[in-house]
Structures are given as structure tokens and as C-alpha cells.
Amino acid sequence: MMKTLLLTENAEDIASAAELIKNGNVVGIPTETVYGLGADACNENAVKAVFAAKGRPADNPLIVHIADFSQAEKYTSYVPALAYRLAERFCPGALTMVLPKNESIPLITSGGLDTVGIRVPSHRAMHRIIELSGCPIAAPSANISGLPSPTCAGHVMRDMNGKISAVVDGGVSEYGVESTVISFDSENSVRILRPGAVTPEMLSEICRDVIIDPAILNELAEDASAPSPGMKYKHYSPKANIIMVEGNYNNFIKYIRENEKDNVWLLVFDNDSTEFPYRYMTYGADSSQQAHLLFHRLRELDEAGAEKVYVRAPSKDGVGLAVYNRLIRAAGFEVIKV
Ligand code: TXA
Ligand code: MG
């Protein structure tokens, strides 16, 4: 066990966080999507410590965070023209581009792959930490592997206290779901490997074709190879058994009344009627509020001791696709349509 410092966003603390990372330590860092566990992406021992702190399988690669997209060339062997066009619009921001890596990124960082996911985060403290550390920062979400991603410093402390050097409190994450991960299928087309705050509609403004990988909404067959290793693992999963029910509110509540006693929990929308005998939480009224609140609620449901939770399925439009994707994974790909 080590002592985990809780740092603020003031200049001195940011400098300490950067110094810790530069010296090979692991630090919980805020970003606009979710909190990350940051370490020098080129330091094999530091990256090993990240995998150990999370309990993450070694074949699941880490995203490398840089201060400006122009630096992508330092860590990759080829950057397609389309990537630069996307960077103009979405960097800094919630977009991770998978590109062929060069030898400066160790295989341990890339989970043994010959590619690396590159992201330029917009969170000011995070941006400053990258600049001051002088290194590219490898950072997966700062949760214990398999648990919901952390969207505030308290979540990171709960999962990582005693395992890492420090956590920087940069407030509640603006988006609340992880970045959109894309790969390049051809000169004009991208494939979404994980949906996030940069939506398919937004990508379509720049790319001719935007392919939504089928594994985003469907379970991978056991013998299928995953275009992104993260697709293979059960993610975002709280302790409670999550059941997704898709349909309007009346059908949703009718289904639960017919099938359950009053010992289950419900996760419903803000404007839903709550005239039912069940304990419940709400997670917003539109997709961006749902993204902002989802991981927070999943953690709160665990703390409340919820064992079985019926969730009203969100819309798949816009950032809703990301919310739906996290929930369907938490639910083990089962959706009840009513
Ligand atoms: O918003 C985010 O992306 C946050 C913050 C901290 O930046 N990071 C994050 O990292 O969510 P992580 O490791 O929890 O999720 C990264 C996902 C994993 O599912 C991984 O498999 C996929 O991105 N990924 C990373 N590098 C990849 C690569 N080279 N090829 C395919 N998938 C990759
Ligand atoms: Mg993660």
C-alpha cells in the first residue's frame, strides 16, 4: 500500500502531478470524458503499474494522450490525411484515432498490437499535465477493470486509494462517457469501435463513410476476432444485475409490475412518473444528461446495495448510442422489448 495524495487543480499541484508522471509514477487524472490512470506511455515499468493497479488484461491496449495532434507523428508510422481533417475539428476533444504505431510506443502500452490509439484531451488541467510532463501519457479509465468508469475524483479514490501515487481533482467529468474510438477503413471512411461524445452524425460531416462496428450493439461471437480488444471484455458492469427494457414508459412499468415484486430497483428518466412501489433513481431527460449521469448512477446503485435493476433503455441517437452501448454491455447484451 502506498499513500495516495489528493491534488487540486492549482498550478503547484498540477506541476507535482506532471513531475510524478515524468518520474515513472501512476496518477489519476481528470479529462472531459472520464478520469484516467496516467503514466508515461514510453516507460514500460510505469505502464506495467497501470495494468496492475486496474487488474487489466495485458492484451487490452491503452490510449496515448498528447497535447497537440501534430505530435501524433512522433508516435505513429503513418497519419492519413483524413486524420488531420478530423483533428482540425475534434482535437482537442473526445476522439481517439487508432493509427499504426512506431517503435517509440512499447508493445506493453499497445497490448501487443501494432497500432496505437491517440487522443488530445481538452480538459485544461490534463492538457497542462501532458505539457509539463513532457511525455505522451498512456491512460485507461481509472476504474478497477470491469467496474464503471470514474467521473469524479472520489470514484478514482474509491477504486485506487493505496495503489497509485496521486489523484488530481479536476471536477466532475464534462461528458461522463469515454471517448469515441475510431479506426480508418480507407481514405474516406472510418469505423467506430466504441461510440462516445463525438457522434456518428458529427463524424459524417467530415468523413464520407462512417461505419458503426456491429460489435457495438451485438455480442461478439466466441470465435470472432475483435477489431478492438475492449469489445471482448464485460465492461461498465456494476455488481447489480442490470436488465434493459426498451419501450415507452407505460409498457416499461406494466412489464415490471407483471413480472416483479417490489424488491427491485428502477433506473428511469427524469420526467417519468414515479408512482410505483419500487425504489428508483433517475438518469436525466436527454442523451447528454444520461451520458453525464450513467456511471455515477451505476456506482450509486451498488452503494445502495441494489441487486436487480431495471433500466429504461435510452435513445440510440447522437451521444445516446454511447449510453446504449455501455448499458447493453452492463446488461450482458440482453434487451427486453416491450
Ligand atoms: O475517454 C477515454 O477514452 C478515457 C480517457 C481517460 O481518455 N480512456 C479510456 O481508456 O476509456 P480505456 O483503456 O478504458 O478504453 C480504451 C478502449 C479499450 O476498449 C481499448 O480496447 C480500445 O480503446 N483501444 C485502445 N487502443 C486501441 C487500439 N490500438 N486498437 C483498437 N482498440 C484500442
Ligand atoms: Mg475503460
CSV table of C-alpha atoms and ligand atoms in Angstrom, one decimal:
chain,number,residue,atom,x,y,z
A,1,MET,CA,0.0,0.0,0.0
A,2,MET,CA,1.3,3.5,-0.8
A,3,LYS,CA,-0.1,6.8,0.3
A,4,THR,CA,-2.3,8.3,-2.5
A,5,LEU,CA,-2.1,12.1,-2.5
A,6,LEU,CA,-5.2,14.1,-3.4
A,7,LEU,CA,-4.1,17.0,-5.5
A,8,THR,CA,-6.1,20.1,-6.7
A,9,GLU,CA,-6.0,21.9,-10.0
A,10,ASN,CA,-3.8,24.7,-8.7
A,11,ALA,CA,-0.6,25.4,-10.5
A,12,GLU,CA,1.7,23.8,-7.9
A,13,ASP,CA,-0.4,20.6,-7.7
A,14,ILE,CA,-0.5,20.3,-11.5
A,15,ALA,CA,3.3,20.6,-11.6
A,16,SER,CA,3.6,17.9,-8.9
A,17,ALA,CA,1.3,15.6,-10.9
A,18,ALA,CA,3.4,16.2,-14.0
A,19,GLU,CA,6.6,15.5,-12.1
A,20,LEU,CA,5.3,12.3,-10.7
A,21,ILE,CA,4.3,11.0,-14.2
A,22,LYS,CA,7.7,12.1,-15.6
A,23,ASN,CA,9.4,10.1,-12.9
A,24,GLY,CA,7.5,6.9,-13.7
A,25,ASN,CA,4.6,7.0,-11.3
A,26,VAL,CA,0.9,6.5,-11.9
A,27,VAL,CA,-1.5,9.4,-11.3
A,28,GLY,CA,-5.3,9.6,-11.5
A,29,ILE,CA,-6.0,12.5,-13.9
A,30,PRO,CA,-9.2,14.3,-14.9
A,31,THR,CA,-10.4,14.5,-18.5
A,32,GLU,CA,-13.5,15.8,-20.2
A,33,THR,CA,-14.7,12.3,-20.8
A,34,VAL,CA,-13.9,10.2,-17.7
A,35,TYR,CA,-10.9,10.1,-15.3
A,36,GLY,CA,-7.8,8.3,-16.5
A,37,LEU,CA,-4.9,6.4,-14.8
A,38,GLY,CA,-2.0,8.3,-16.3
A,39,ALA,CA,1.6,7.1,-16.8
A,40,ASP,CA,4.5,7.8,-19.2
A,41,ALA,CA,3.5,5.9,-22.3
A,42,CYS,CA,7.1,5.2,-23.2
A,43,ASN,CA,8.1,3.9,-19.8
A,44,GLU,CA,7.4,0.1,-19.6
A,45,ASN,CA,7.5,-0.2,-15.9
A,46,ALA,CA,5.2,2.8,-15.4
A,47,VAL,CA,2.7,1.2,-17.9
A,48,LYS,CA,3.0,-2.1,-16.1
A,49,ALA,CA,2.0,-0.4,-12.9
A,50,VAL,CA,-1.1,0.9,-14.7
A,51,PHE,CA,-2.2,-2.5,-15.8
A,52,ALA,CA,-1.5,-3.9,-12.2
A,53,ALA,CA,-3.5,-1.1,-10.5
A,54,LYS,CA,-6.5,-1.7,-12.7
A,55,GLY,CA,-6.2,-5.5,-12.9
A,56,ARG,CA,-6.4,-5.1,-16.6
A,57,PRO,CA,-5.8,-7.9,-19.1
A,58,ALA,CA,-2.4,-7.4,-20.8
A,59,ASP,CA,-3.9,-7.6,-24.3
A,60,ASN,CA,-6.2,-4.6,-23.8
A,61,PRO,CA,-4.2,-1.5,-25.2
A,62,LEU,CA,-4.0,1.9,-23.5
A,63,ILE,CA,-4.9,5.2,-25.3
A,64,VAL,CA,-2.0,7.6,-25.6
A,65,HIS,CA,-2.8,11.2,-24.8
A,66,ILE,CA,-0.8,14.1,-26.4
A,67,ALA,CA,-1.0,17.9,-26.1
A,68,ASP,CA,-1.4,18.6,-29.8
A,69,PHE,CA,-2.3,16.4,-32.7
A,70,SER,CA,0.8,17.5,-34.6
A,71,GLN,CA,2.8,15.3,-32.2
A,72,ALA,CA,1.0,12.2,-33.4
A,73,GLU,CA,3.8,11.8,-36.0
A,74,LYS,CA,6.3,11.2,-33.2
A,75,TYR,CA,4.5,8.0,-32.1
A,76,THR,CA,3.0,6.6,-35.3
A,77,SER,CA,4.3,5.5,-38.6
A,78,TYR,CA,1.5,6.9,-40.8
A,79,VAL,CA,-1.1,9.5,-40.3
A,80,PRO,CA,-3.8,9.6,-43.1
A,81,ALA,CA,-5.0,12.9,-44.5
A,82,LEU,CA,-8.4,12.2,-43.1
A,83,ALA,CA,-7.0,12.0,-39.6
A,84,TYR,CA,-5.7,15.6,-39.9
A,85,ARG,CA,-9.1,16.8,-41.1
A,86,LEU,CA,-10.7,15.1,-38.2
A,87,ALA,CA,-8.1,16.6,-35.8
A,88,GLU,CA,-8.9,20.1,-37.0
A,89,ARG,CA,-12.5,19.6,-35.9
A,90,PHE,CA,-12.3,17.3,-32.9
A,91,CYS,CA,-8.8,17.8,-31.3
A,92,PRO,CA,-8.7,18.7,-28.6
A,93,GLY,CA,-11.8,16.6,-27.7
A,94,ALA,CA,-13.4,13.2,-27.1
A,95,LEU,CA,-12.0,11.4,-30.2
A,96,THR,CA,-9.4,8.6,-30.2
A,97,MET,CA,-7.9,7.7,-33.5
A,98,VAL,CA,-6.3,4.3,-33.9
A,99,LEU,CA,-3.1,4.6,-36.1
A,100,PRO,CA,-0.1,2.4,-36.9
A,101,LYS,CA,2.4,2.8,-34.1
A,102,ASN,CA,6.1,3.3,-34.4
A,103,GLU,CA,8.9,1.8,-32.1
A,104,SER,CA,8.7,4.7,-29.6
A,105,ILE,CA,5.5,3.2,-28.1
A,106,PRO,CA,6.3,-0.1,-26.3
A,107,LEU,CA,4.2,-3.2,-27.1
A,108,ILE,CA,3.1,-3.3,-23.5
A,109,THR,CA,1.3,0.0,-24.0
A,110,SER,CA,-0.4,-1.1,-27.2
A,111,GLY,CA,-1.4,-4.5,-25.7
A,112,GLY,CA,0.9,-6.3,-28.2
A,113,LEU,CA,-0.9,-4.6,-31.2
A,114,ASP,CA,1.0,-2.7,-34.0
A,115,THR,CA,-1.4,0.2,-33.6
A,116,VAL,CA,-1.9,2.9,-31.0
A,117,GLY,CA,-5.0,5.0,-30.1
A,118,ILE,CA,-4.1,8.7,-30.0
A,119,ARG,CA,-6.2,11.3,-28.2
A,120,VAL,CA,-5.8,15.0,-27.5
A,121,PRO,CA,-7.9,15.8,-24.4
A,122,SER,CA,-9.4,19.2,-23.9
A,123,HIS,CA,-9.6,19.3,-20.1
A,124,ARG,CA,-7.3,22.2,-19.1
A,125,ALA,CA,-5.6,20.5,-16.1
A,126,MET,CA,-5.0,17.3,-18.1
A,127,HIS,CA,-3.6,19.3,-21.1
A,128,ARG,CA,-1.2,21.2,-18.7
A,129,ILE,CA,-0.1,17.9,-17.1
A,130,ILE,CA,0.8,16.5,-20.5
A,131,GLU,CA,2.7,19.7,-21.5
A,132,LEU,CA,4.6,19.9,-18.2
A,133,SER,CA,5.5,16.1,-18.0
A,134,GLY,CA,7.0,16.3,-21.5
A,135,CYS,CA,5.8,12.7,-22.2
A,136,PRO,CA,2.9,11.2,-24.0
A,137,ILE,CA,0.5,9.9,-21.3
A,138,ALA,CA,-0.9,6.4,-21.5
A,139,ALA,CA,-4.3,6.4,-19.7
A,140,PRO,CA,-7.1,3.9,-19.5
A,141,SER,CA,-10.2,4.8,-17.5
A,142,ALA,CA,-9.2,5.0,-13.8
A,143,ASN,CA,-11.6,2.3,-12.6
A,144,ILE,CA,-10.8,-1.2,-11.4
A,145,SER,CA,-11.1,-3.4,-14.6
A,146,GLY,CA,-14.8,-4.3,-15.2
A,147,LEU,CA,-16.3,-1.6,-13.0
A,148,PRO,CA,-18.0,1.6,-14.3
A,149,SER,CA,-15.6,4.4,-15.3
A,150,PRO,CA,-14.9,7.1,-12.8
A,151,THR,CA,-16.5,10.5,-13.5
A,152,CYS,CA,-15.1,12.3,-10.4
A,153,ALA,CA,-12.0,12.2,-8.2
A,154,GLY,CA,-14.0,10.5,-5.4
A,155,HIS,CA,-14.7,7.5,-7.7
A,156,VAL,CA,-11.0,7.2,-8.5
A,157,MET,CA,-10.1,7.3,-4.8
A,158,ARG,CA,-12.6,4.6,-4.1
A,159,ASP,CA,-11.0,2.3,-6.7
A,160,MET,CA,-7.3,3.3,-6.5
A,161,ASN,CA,-6.6,4.6,-3.0
A,162,GLY,CA,-3.3,3.0,-1.8
A,163,LYS,CA,-2.4,1.7,-5.3
A,164,ILE,CA,-1.3,4.9,-7.1
A,165,SER,CA,0.8,8.0,-6.2
A,166,ALA,CA,-1.9,10.7,-6.5
A,167,VAL,CA,-5.3,11.7,-7.9
A,168,VAL,CA,-5.8,15.2,-9.4
A,169,ASP,CA,-9.3,16.5,-8.6
A,170,GLY,CA,-10.4,18.3,-11.8
A,171,GLY,CA,-14.1,18.3,-11.0
A,172,VAL,CA,-16.9,16.2,-12.4
A,173,SER,CA,-16.2,15.0,-16.0
A,174,GLU,CA,-18.0,17.1,-18.6
A,175,TYR,CA,-19.2,14.3,-20.8
A,176,GLY,CA,-19.3,11.3,-18.5
A,177,VAL,CA,-18.7,8.6,-21.1
A,178,GLU,CA,-15.4,7.6,-22.6
A,179,SER,CA,-14.1,9.0,-25.9
A,180,THR,CA,-15.2,7.8,-29.4
A,181,VAL,CA,-12.6,5.3,-30.7
A,182,ILE,CA,-12.3,5.1,-34.5
A,183,SER,CA,-10.0,3.3,-36.9
A,184,PHE,CA,-9.5,4.1,-40.6
A,185,ASP,CA,-11.0,1.7,-43.1
A,186,SER,CA,-10.0,3.6,-46.2
A,187,GLU,CA,-9.1,7.2,-47.3
A,188,ASN,CA,-12.6,8.5,-46.7
A,189,SER,CA,-14.1,6.1,-44.3
A,190,VAL,CA,-13.8,5.5,-40.6
A,191,ARG,CA,-15.1,2.7,-38.3
A,192,ILE,CA,-16.5,3.4,-34.9
A,193,LEU,CA,-15.0,0.8,-32.4
A,194,ARG,CA,-16.5,2.5,-29.4
A,195,PRO,CA,-19.2,5.3,-29.5
A,196,GLY,CA,-18.7,8.4,-27.4
A,197,ALA,CA,-19.4,12.1,-27.2
A,198,VAL,CA,-18.2,12.6,-30.8
A,199,THR,CA,-21.3,11.1,-32.5
A,200,PRO,CA,-21.6,9.3,-35.9
A,201,GLU,CA,-23.5,12.4,-37.2
A,202,MET,CA,-20.6,14.6,-36.3
A,203,LEU,CA,-18.1,12.3,-37.9
A,204,SER,CA,-20.2,12.2,-41.1
A,205,GLU,CA,-19.7,15.9,-41.6
A,206,ILE,CA,-16.0,15.1,-42.3
A,207,CYS,CA,-15.9,11.5,-43.5
A,208,ARG,CA,-17.8,10.1,-46.5
A,209,ASP,CA,-18.5,6.8,-44.7
A,210,VAL,CA,-18.9,6.2,-41.1
A,211,ILE,CA,-19.2,2.5,-40.2
A,212,ILE,CA,-20.6,1.6,-36.9
A,213,ASP,CA,-18.9,-1.7,-36.0
A,214,PRO,CA,-21.6,-4.4,-35.4
A,215,ALA,CA,-19.9,-5.3,-32.1
A,216,ILE,CA,-21.0,-2.0,-30.6
A,217,LEU,CA,-24.6,-3.3,-30.2
A,218,ASN,CA,-24.2,-7.1,-30.5
A,219,GLU,CA,-22.2,-9.6,-28.6
A,220,LEU,CA,-19.1,-10.8,-30.4
A,221,ALA,CA,-19.3,-14.5,-31.4
A,222,GLU,CA,-16.9,-16.6,-29.3
A,223,ASP,CA,-14.7,-17.4,-32.3
A,224,ALA,CA,-14.8,-13.9,-33.8
A,225,SER,CA,-11.7,-11.7,-33.7
A,226,ALA,CA,-12.3,-8.3,-32.1
A,227,PRO,CA,-11.5,-5.1,-34.0
A,228,SER,CA,-10.8,-3.6,-30.6
A,229,PRO,CA,-9.8,-5.7,-27.7
A,230,GLY,CA,-12.0,-3.8,-25.3
A,231,MET,CA,-15.0,-5.4,-27.1
A,232,LYS,CA,-14.2,-8.8,-25.7
A,233,TYR,CA,-14.5,-7.8,-22.0
A,234,LYS,CA,-17.5,-7.4,-19.9
A,235,HIS,CA,-17.3,-3.7,-19.1
A,236,TYR,CA,-19.1,-1.0,-17.1
A,237,SER,CA,-20.6,-3.6,-15.1
A,238,PRO,CA,-21.7,-2.8,-11.5
A,239,LYS,CA,-22.4,-5.6,-9.0
A,240,ALA,CA,-26.1,-5.4,-9.5
A,241,ASN,CA,-27.8,-7.5,-12.2
A,242,ILE,CA,-28.8,-4.9,-14.9
A,243,ILE,CA,-31.8,-5.5,-17.1
A,244,MET,CA,-32.5,-3.2,-20.0
A,245,VAL,CA,-36.1,-2.7,-21.0
A,246,GLU,CA,-36.8,-0.9,-24.3
A,247,GLY,CA,-40.2,0.7,-24.9
A,248,ASN,CA,-42.4,3.6,-23.8
A,249,TYR,CA,-42.9,4.3,-20.1
A,250,ASN,CA,-46.3,2.7,-19.8
A,251,ASN,CA,-45.2,-0.6,-21.3
A,252,PHE,CA,-42.0,-0.5,-19.2
A,253,ILE,CA,-43.8,-0.2,-15.9
A,254,LYS,CA,-46.5,-2.6,-17.0
A,255,TYR,CA,-43.8,-5.2,-17.7
A,256,ILE,CA,-42.2,-4.8,-14.3
A,257,ARG,CA,-45.5,-4.8,-12.4
A,258,GLU,CA,-46.4,-8.1,-14.1
A,259,ASN,CA,-43.0,-9.7,-13.5
A,260,GLU,CA,-41.6,-8.4,-10.3
A,261,LYS,CA,-42.4,-7.9,-6.6
A,262,ASP,CA,-41.3,-4.6,-5.1
A,263,ASN,CA,-37.8,-5.6,-4.1
A,264,VAL,CA,-36.1,-4.4,-7.4
A,265,TRP,CA,-34.7,-1.0,-8.3
A,266,LEU,CA,-35.6,1.0,-11.4
A,267,LEU,CA,-33.4,3.5,-13.3
A,268,VAL,CA,-35.7,5.7,-15.2
A,269,PHE,CA,-35.8,9.1,-17.0
A,270,ASP,CA,-36.2,12.4,-15.1
A,271,ASN,CA,-39.7,13.0,-16.4
A,272,ASP,CA,-41.1,9.5,-15.9
A,273,SER,CA,-43.8,9.1,-13.4
A,274,THR,CA,-42.6,7.6,-10.1
A,275,GLU,CA,-45.9,6.4,-8.9
A,276,PHE,CA,-44.8,2.8,-8.4
A,277,PRO,CA,-43.8,0.8,-5.3
A,278,TYR,CA,-40.1,0.3,-6.4
A,279,ARG,CA,-37.0,2.1,-5.2
A,280,TYR,CA,-35.6,4.1,-8.1
A,281,MET,CA,-33.0,6.6,-9.4
A,282,THR,CA,-33.3,8.8,-12.5
A,283,TYR,CA,-30.6,9.5,-15.0
A,284,GLY,CA,-31.5,12.6,-16.9
A,285,ALA,CA,-34.0,13.7,-19.5
A,286,ASP,CA,-31.9,13.6,-22.7
A,287,SER,CA,-28.9,11.8,-24.1
A,288,SER,CA,-26.3,14.2,-23.0
A,289,GLN,CA,-27.6,14.2,-19.4
A,290,GLN,CA,-27.8,10.4,-19.5
A,291,ALA,CA,-24.2,10.3,-20.6
A,292,HIS,CA,-23.2,12.6,-17.8
A,293,LEU,CA,-25.1,10.7,-15.1
A,294,LEU,CA,-24.9,7.0,-16.1
A,295,PHE,CA,-21.6,5.8,-14.5
A,296,HIS,CA,-22.4,7.9,-11.4
A,297,ARG,CA,-25.8,6.2,-11.0
A,298,LEU,CA,-24.3,2.7,-11.6
A,299,ARG,CA,-21.9,3.3,-8.8
A,300,GLU,CA,-24.7,4.7,-6.5
A,301,LEU,CA,-26.9,1.7,-7.2
A,302,ASP,CA,-24.0,-0.6,-6.0
A,303,GLU,CA,-23.6,1.5,-2.9
A,304,ALA,CA,-27.3,1.3,-2.2
A,305,GLY,CA,-27.0,-2.5,-2.3
A,306,ALA,CA,-29.2,-2.9,-5.4
A,307,GLU,CA,-29.2,-6.5,-6.6
A,308,LYS,CA,-31.5,-6.2,-9.6
A,309,VAL,CA,-32.0,-3.0,-11.6
A,310,TYR,CA,-34.5,-2.5,-14.5
A,311,VAL,CA,-33.2,0.3,-16.7
A,312,ARG,CA,-35.3,2.2,-19.2
A,313,ALA,CA,-33.3,1.9,-22.4
A,314,PRO,CA,-32.1,5.2,-23.7
A,315,SER,CA,-32.4,6.5,-27.3
A,316,LYS,CA,-29.6,5.5,-29.7
A,317,ASP,CA,-29.5,8.9,-31.3
A,318,GLY,CA,-26.4,11.2,-31.0
A,319,VAL,CA,-24.5,10.5,-27.8
A,320,GLY,CA,-27.3,8.2,-26.9
A,321,LEU,CA,-25.5,5.5,-28.9
A,322,ALA,CA,-22.7,5.6,-26.4
A,323,VAL,CA,-25.1,5.4,-23.4
A,324,TYR,CA,-26.9,2.5,-25.0
A,325,ASN,CA,-23.6,0.7,-25.7
A,326,ARG,CA,-22.4,1.0,-22.1
A,327,LEU,CA,-25.8,-0.2,-20.8
A,328,ILE,CA,-26.1,-3.1,-23.2
A,329,ARG,CA,-22.7,-4.3,-22.1
A,330,ALA,CA,-23.6,-3.9,-18.4
A,331,ALA,CA,-26.7,-5.9,-19.2
A,332,GLY,CA,-24.8,-8.7,-20.8
A,333,PHE,CA,-26.4,-7.9,-24.3
A,334,GLU,CA,-29.9,-8.7,-23.2
A,335,VAL,CA,-32.7,-6.2,-24.0
A,336,ILE,CA,-36.3,-6.8,-23.3
A,337,LYS,CA,-38.5,-5.1,-25.9
A,338,VAL,CA,-42.0,-4.1,-24.6
B,1,TXA,O1,-12.2,8.8,-22.8
B,1,TXA,C1,-11.4,8.0,-22.8
B,1,TXA,O2,-11.0,7.3,-23.9
B,1,TXA,C2,-10.7,7.6,-21.5
B,1,TXA,C3,-9.9,8.8,-21.0
B,1,TXA,C4,-9.1,8.6,-19.8
B,1,TXA,O3,-9.1,9.3,-22.1
B,1,TXA,N1,-9.8,6.4,-21.6
B,1,TXA,C5,-10.4,5.2,-21.8
B,1,TXA,O4,-9.4,4.2,-21.9
B,1,TXA,O5,-11.5,5.0,-21.8
B,1,TXA,P1,-9.8,2.7,-21.7
B,1,TXA,O6,-8.5,2.0,-21.8
B,1,TXA,O7,-10.6,2.4,-20.6
B,1,TXA,O8,-10.6,2.3,-23.0
B,1,TXA,C6,-9.9,2.3,-24.3
B,1,TXA,C7,-10.6,1.5,-25.3
B,1,TXA,C8,-10.4,0.0,-24.9
B,1,TXA,O9,-11.7,-0.6,-25.2
B,1,TXA,C9,-9.4,-0.5,-25.9
B,1,TXA,O10,-9.6,-1.8,-26.3
B,1,TXA,C10,-9.6,0.5,-27.1
B,1,TXA,O11,-10.0,1.7,-26.5
B,1,TXA,N2,-8.3,0.7,-27.8
B,1,TXA,C11,-7.2,1.3,-27.3
B,1,TXA,N3,-6.2,1.2,-28.2
B,1,TXA,C12,-6.6,0.5,-29.3
B,1,TXA,C13,-6.1,0.1,-30.5
B,1,TXA,N4,-4.8,0.3,-30.8
B,1,TXA,N5,-6.8,-0.6,-31.3
B,1,TXA,C14,-8.1,-0.9,-31.0
B,1,TXA,N6,-8.7,-0.5,-29.9
B,1,TXA,C15,-8.0,0.2,-29.0
B,2,MG,MG,-12.2,1.6,-19.5
